[in-house]
Amino acid sequence: MGIFDRFRRKKKKQEEQPASLEVQTDKLDDGLISLDEFEEWEQEQLSYKFEVGLKKSRDKFQQDINALMSRYRTVDEDFFEALEEVLISADVGFNTVMELTEELRREAQLRNITETSDLRETIVEKMVEIYERNGDASDEMTINEEGLTVVLMVGVNGVGKTTSIGKLAHKYTQEGKKVMLAAGDTFRAGAINQLQVWGDRVGVDVIKQAEGSDPAAVMFDAVNAAKKRGADILLCDTAGRLQNKGNLMNELSKIKKVIQKVVPEAPHEVLLVLDATTGQNALSQAKAFKEVTDVTGIILSKLDGTAKGGIVLAIKNELGIPVKFVGLGEQLDDLQPFDAENYVYGLFADMIQESETLEEKLEEDKDDE
């Protein structure tokens, strides 16, 4: 089954099933649906969130691809060069674009594809393949089921780090886990109060000290408090002073050492928060943070606010760092686990539906004959 067919099935199920979480939960409780059916429904809802959240990127990409297909009807070198420009403008990243178009050239030659319209589905398939095969790191979060999970959050000011921490705390709290926060960004004015506001909003404890305190001391207190209070997850905010890499590296190294005195295997994750609206600047930040600490995953905030959602592919393909969460809106539950197929579906939903309409029309024409 081709990727467009899989997406169409997903869309059809999404339309057939009720959109209310309460309705589905009641059905699960009453035994009217199985746990597998409930989990499948949740996946359909996640797909819908990606579709809505990626509207700006999808509209821009769809417009550019349609214009490209109208201008170039035949698969030739001029078409591939124009396609490269479209992909680069979507922030897919130069190296990733070169890899993608080279694979498309080979595929077109292998399958003797001469019409550009016949490459639509192949473009989508190759984007999924490139994301999934580059880098061995998992998109899944590492959770210590036997004790405390410690997550370090890093990122420069203004990328949505504190908001992402709050939303992540909400997600795990809703899943029944006891979450605590550590206010380790002691240098930025207002950072501690901002985190406390999120703690109050979500209903979790925040371990903090006075502004200007040693971040490592805050973390030591936080890890001890989290263990004593039986917390499942400790989310640790840190300063993002990337302009001085040496100081930042030393600070993060010191934080890790004091955390490991209490939880030797910690931190279990080091999540870098990037602002998707900054495009290639986000990629530069990821490269810089990778130099100073062991980043295990990316939280890409504000993905719903950019028309250049291709940055996801560039980060994974060029740095080998998986995107673990994406921000798809302003609501508390709009920070969602990243899924490559849902991401690509969100980028190409309109194109997939157009393809389905065209196929239906061709079938009708055959029947009329």
XYZ file of C-alpha atoms in Angstrom:
369
model
C 0.000 0.000 0.000
C 1.380 3.417 -1.022
C 1.815 6.212 1.466
C -1.076 8.225 -0.027
C -3.371 5.210 0.413
C -2.315 4.843 4.061
C -2.993 8.524 4.658
C -6.406 8.274 3.007
C -7.359 5.379 5.267
C -6.220 7.420 8.252
C -8.302 10.387 7.130
C -11.385 8.224 6.512
C -11.211 6.682 9.989
C -10.699 10.098 11.513
C -13.908 11.334 9.876
C -15.881 8.220 10.840
C -15.001 8.214 14.540
C -16.382 10.675 17.126
C -14.115 13.615 17.948
C -14.965 13.725 21.658
C -12.425 12.325 24.107
C -15.200 11.953 26.673
C -17.287 9.831 24.284
C -14.383 7.501 23.508
C -13.336 7.262 27.166
C -16.894 6.341 28.175
C -16.976 3.685 25.467
C -13.677 2.262 26.726
C -14.941 2.229 30.321
C -18.194 0.548 29.258
C -16.380 -2.086 27.229
C -17.880 -0.885 23.941
C -14.439 -0.497 22.379
C -11.133 -2.215 23.069
C -7.955 -0.579 24.326
C -6.417 -1.107 20.874
C -9.341 0.730 19.253
C -9.033 3.568 21.767
C -5.285 3.915 21.105
C -5.958 3.886 17.364
C -8.517 6.679 17.854
C -5.937 8.685 19.828
C -3.522 8.342 16.915
C -6.186 9.649 14.545
C -6.696 12.689 16.767
C -2.941 13.292 16.827
C -2.929 13.170 13.037
C -5.664 15.813 12.997
C -3.629 18.061 15.337
C -0.672 17.855 12.955
C -2.934 18.656 10.019
C -4.298 21.772 11.743
C -0.975 22.825 13.266
C 0.941 22.625 10.001
C -1.584 24.616 7.963
C 0.781 27.540 7.263
C 3.570 25.259 6.096
C 1.151 23.119 4.095
C -0.465 26.080 2.330
C 2.927 27.491 1.318
C 4.363 24.135 0.285
C 1.223 23.143 -1.602
C 1.193 26.443 -3.447
C 4.847 26.116 -4.422
C 4.549 22.469 -5.493
C 1.431 23.143 -7.568
C 3.135 26.068 -9.274
C 6.157 23.869 -9.941
C 4.063 21.063 -11.419
C 2.200 23.540 -13.626
C 5.390 25.091 -14.893
C 7.259 21.834 -15.456
C 5.209 18.968 -16.867
C 8.207 16.849 -17.842
C 10.742 15.343 -15.435
C 14.086 16.842 -16.443
C 17.047 18.619 -14.867
C 15.309 22.010 -14.948
C 12.467 20.522 -12.895
C 14.828 19.076 -10.274
C 16.703 22.361 -9.943
C 13.418 24.215 -9.429
C 12.310 21.574 -6.900
C 15.551 22.117 -4.987
C 14.720 25.818 -4.697
C 11.230 25.052 -3.383
C 12.562 22.666 -0.747
C 15.334 25.007 0.357
C 12.809 27.839 0.737
C 10.808 25.520 3.041
C 13.907 25.220 5.296
C 14.408 21.547 4.529
C 18.151 22.295 4.586
C 20.681 22.352 1.752
C 22.314 18.975 2.446
C 18.958 17.253 2.937
C 17.576 18.803 -0.254
C 20.558 17.572 -2.269
C 20.110 14.069 -0.858
C 16.365 14.072 -1.487
C 16.521 15.306 -5.094
C 19.336 12.886 -5.916
C 17.190 10.002 -4.714
C 14.249 11.328 -6.714
C 16.413 11.452 -9.846
C 17.369 7.809 -9.368
C 13.771 6.810 -8.641
C 12.473 8.614 -11.737
C 15.071 6.891 -13.897
C 14.484 3.478 -12.320
C 10.682 3.670 -12.741
C 10.840 5.553 -16.054
C 8.763 8.446 -14.661
C 8.423 11.207 -17.242
C 5.471 13.236 -15.898
C 6.204 15.476 -12.897
C 2.740 14.812 -11.464
C 3.699 11.146 -11.100
C 6.474 12.157 -8.686
C 4.148 13.704 -6.083
C 3.752 10.580 -3.964
C 7.419 9.651 -4.351
C 8.475 13.042 -2.948
C 6.382 12.380 0.161
C 7.674 8.814 0.558
C 11.303 9.905 0.288
C 10.836 12.622 2.908
C 9.514 10.036 5.387
C 12.340 7.629 4.502
C 15.043 10.265 4.949
C 13.718 11.267 8.365
C 13.347 7.732 9.655
C 16.644 6.294 8.494
C 19.039 9.042 9.591
C 20.245 8.768 13.152
C 19.819 5.801 15.474
C 18.330 7.797 18.354
C 14.692 7.115 19.128
C 11.864 9.639 18.918
C 10.517 8.112 22.137
C 11.265 9.693 25.507
C 13.481 7.751 27.904
C 11.411 7.252 31.055
C 12.809 5.535 34.144
C 9.901 3.328 35.194
C 11.720 2.187 38.346
C 12.346 5.612 39.861
C 12.923 9.295 39.155
C 13.318 10.492 35.551
C 15.407 13.670 35.265
C 15.054 15.808 32.134
C 17.330 18.789 31.453
C 15.775 21.510 29.302
C 18.184 23.730 27.357
C 17.735 26.512 24.833
C 18.316 30.230 24.330
C 15.971 32.878 25.695
C 12.794 33.530 23.754
C 12.386 30.127 22.075
C 9.501 29.018 24.296
C 11.535 26.923 26.747
C 9.550 27.764 29.892
C 6.230 27.335 28.083
C 7.385 23.959 26.753
C 8.352 22.888 30.282
C 4.895 23.842 31.527
C 3.149 21.965 28.726
C 5.360 18.923 29.216
C 4.535 18.981 32.934
C 0.835 19.122 32.039
C 1.183 16.160 29.643
C 2.814 13.899 32.215
C 0.506 15.037 35.011
C -2.476 14.098 32.826
C -0.885 10.681 32.387
C -0.968 10.202 36.167
C 2.697 10.915 36.881
C 3.935 13.104 39.734
C 5.942 15.931 38.175
C 8.204 18.563 39.732
C 10.062 21.520 38.224
C 13.523 22.911 38.991
C 14.136 26.631 38.386
C 17.748 26.413 37.247
C 17.698 29.533 35.033
C 18.750 31.812 37.877
C 20.363 34.523 35.751
C 17.561 35.718 33.469
C 15.349 38.299 35.135
C 11.893 36.903 35.756
C 12.714 33.326 34.709
C 12.071 31.881 38.169
C 8.736 33.666 38.559
C 7.725 32.629 35.041
C 8.364 28.977 35.867
C 6.470 29.328 39.151
C 3.451 30.663 37.250
C 3.500 27.546 35.086
C 3.921 25.345 38.155
C 0.847 26.927 39.752
C -1.127 26.631 36.523
C -0.355 22.946 36.058
C -0.448 22.123 39.752
C 3.130 20.930 40.326
C 5.817 21.891 42.843
C 8.677 24.174 41.795
C 12.052 23.983 43.553
C 13.783 27.359 43.430
C 16.260 29.666 45.129
C 16.906 33.387 44.928
C 17.739 35.017 41.597
C 21.480 34.811 40.924
C 21.930 31.569 42.897
C 24.210 28.794 41.713
C 22.133 26.702 39.221
C 23.917 23.513 40.290
C 22.868 24.107 43.906
C 19.257 24.511 42.776
C 19.452 21.244 40.852
C 20.972 19.393 43.815
C 18.120 20.554 46.051
C 15.554 19.739 43.366
C 16.745 16.172 42.759
C 16.840 15.440 46.489
C 13.382 16.928 46.991
C 11.995 14.999 44.019
C 13.302 11.701 45.403
C 11.995 12.394 48.913
C 8.541 13.353 47.611
C 8.282 10.339 45.350
C 8.199 12.304 42.089
C 8.218 10.411 38.799
C 9.616 13.172 36.584
C 11.766 16.232 37.343
C 11.921 18.851 34.571
C 14.945 21.103 35.008
C 15.098 24.580 33.474
C 18.588 25.886 32.640
C 20.106 29.150 31.449
C 20.634 29.488 27.698
C 23.661 31.773 27.511
C 24.892 30.451 24.200
C 26.941 33.584 23.508
C 29.551 32.195 25.899
C 29.853 28.523 25.017
C 32.651 27.882 27.506
C 30.650 29.104 30.474
C 27.530 27.263 29.331
C 29.459 24.014 28.870
C 30.984 24.313 32.346
C 27.613 25.128 33.906
C 25.824 22.178 32.285
C 28.709 19.863 33.192
C 28.512 20.979 36.817
C 24.735 20.495 36.855
C 25.092 16.941 35.515
C 27.677 16.066 38.172
C 25.532 17.196 41.106
C 22.454 15.459 39.682
C 24.405 12.213 39.277
C 25.386 12.285 42.955
C 21.725 11.571 43.697
C 20.610 9.751 40.520
C 23.730 8.197 38.928
C 22.122 7.467 35.533
C 20.654 10.980 35.156
C 19.914 13.057 33.201
C 17.798 10.633 31.224
C 17.086 13.231 28.543
C 18.595 16.562 27.509
C 15.951 18.322 25.437
C 16.846 21.348 23.338
C 13.970 23.758 22.721
C 14.070 25.509 19.330
C 11.721 28.076 17.819
C 10.495 26.732 14.463
C 9.731 30.249 13.220
C 13.455 31.105 13.198
C 14.173 28.595 10.413
C 17.843 28.063 9.677
C 18.786 29.979 12.835
C 17.190 27.117 14.787
C 19.449 24.685 12.925
C 22.479 26.826 13.844
C 21.423 26.818 17.499
C 21.061 23.040 17.431
C 24.585 22.693 16.030
C 25.948 25.037 18.720
C 24.233 23.254 21.621
C 25.345 19.886 20.279
C 28.916 21.138 20.683
C 28.487 22.016 24.371
C 26.234 19.212 25.681
C 24.821 15.790 24.832
C 21.466 16.785 23.348
C 19.215 13.710 23.158
C 16.173 15.302 21.549
C 14.514 18.440 20.231
C 11.338 20.227 21.245
C 10.346 22.326 18.249
C 8.068 25.068 19.528
C 5.745 27.281 17.468
C 5.658 24.890 14.507
C 2.114 26.092 13.870
C 3.423 29.636 13.453
C 5.796 29.043 10.549
C 5.334 28.460 6.830
C 8.715 26.684 6.743
C 8.036 23.429 8.550
C 10.760 21.618 6.613
C 13.214 22.502 9.408
C 12.209 19.222 11.111
C 13.861 17.205 8.340
C 16.990 19.349 8.355
C 17.529 18.914 12.104
C 17.175 15.138 12.077
C 18.989 14.509 8.806
C 21.936 16.862 9.268
C 22.473 16.508 13.024
C 21.054 13.066 13.809
C 19.030 14.499 16.710
C 15.412 13.304 16.844
C 12.562 15.775 17.253
C 10.656 14.413 20.276
C 7.920 17.034 20.672
C 6.417 19.780 18.540
C 4.326 22.792 19.505
C 1.169 22.857 17.397
C -0.805 25.636 19.101
C -1.378 27.731 22.199
C -3.400 25.268 24.296
C -1.914 23.207 27.128
C -2.288 19.953 25.174
C -0.829 21.330 21.946
C 2.685 20.102 22.729
C 2.554 16.733 20.996
C 4.955 13.786 20.591
C 6.524 13.979 17.156
C 5.520 11.386 14.580
C 7.160 11.366 11.146
C 4.117 10.110 9.226
C 1.742 12.535 10.944
C 4.207 15.329 10.250
C 4.409 14.537 6.544
C 0.649 14.036 6.402
C 0.229 17.483 7.956
C 2.449 18.953 5.242
C 0.720 17.189 2.344
C -2.897 16.598 3.464
C -4.365 18.848 0.764
C -2.222 17.255 -1.927
C -3.313 13.789 -0.825
C -6.978 14.787 -0.898
C -6.546 16.393 -4.328
C -4.969 13.179 -5.583
C -7.915 11.183 -4.244
C -10.403 13.530 -5.945
C -8.515 13.187 -9.230
C -8.530 9.392 -8.995
C -12.259 9.378 -8.259
C -12.853 11.590 -11.294
C -10.813 9.262 -13.509
C -12.840 6.299 -12.248
C -16.091 8.133 -12.997
C -14.867 8.950 -16.515
C -14.072 5.255 -17.078
C -17.528 4.271 -15.890
C -19.128 6.816 -18.237
C -17.267 5.301 -21.161
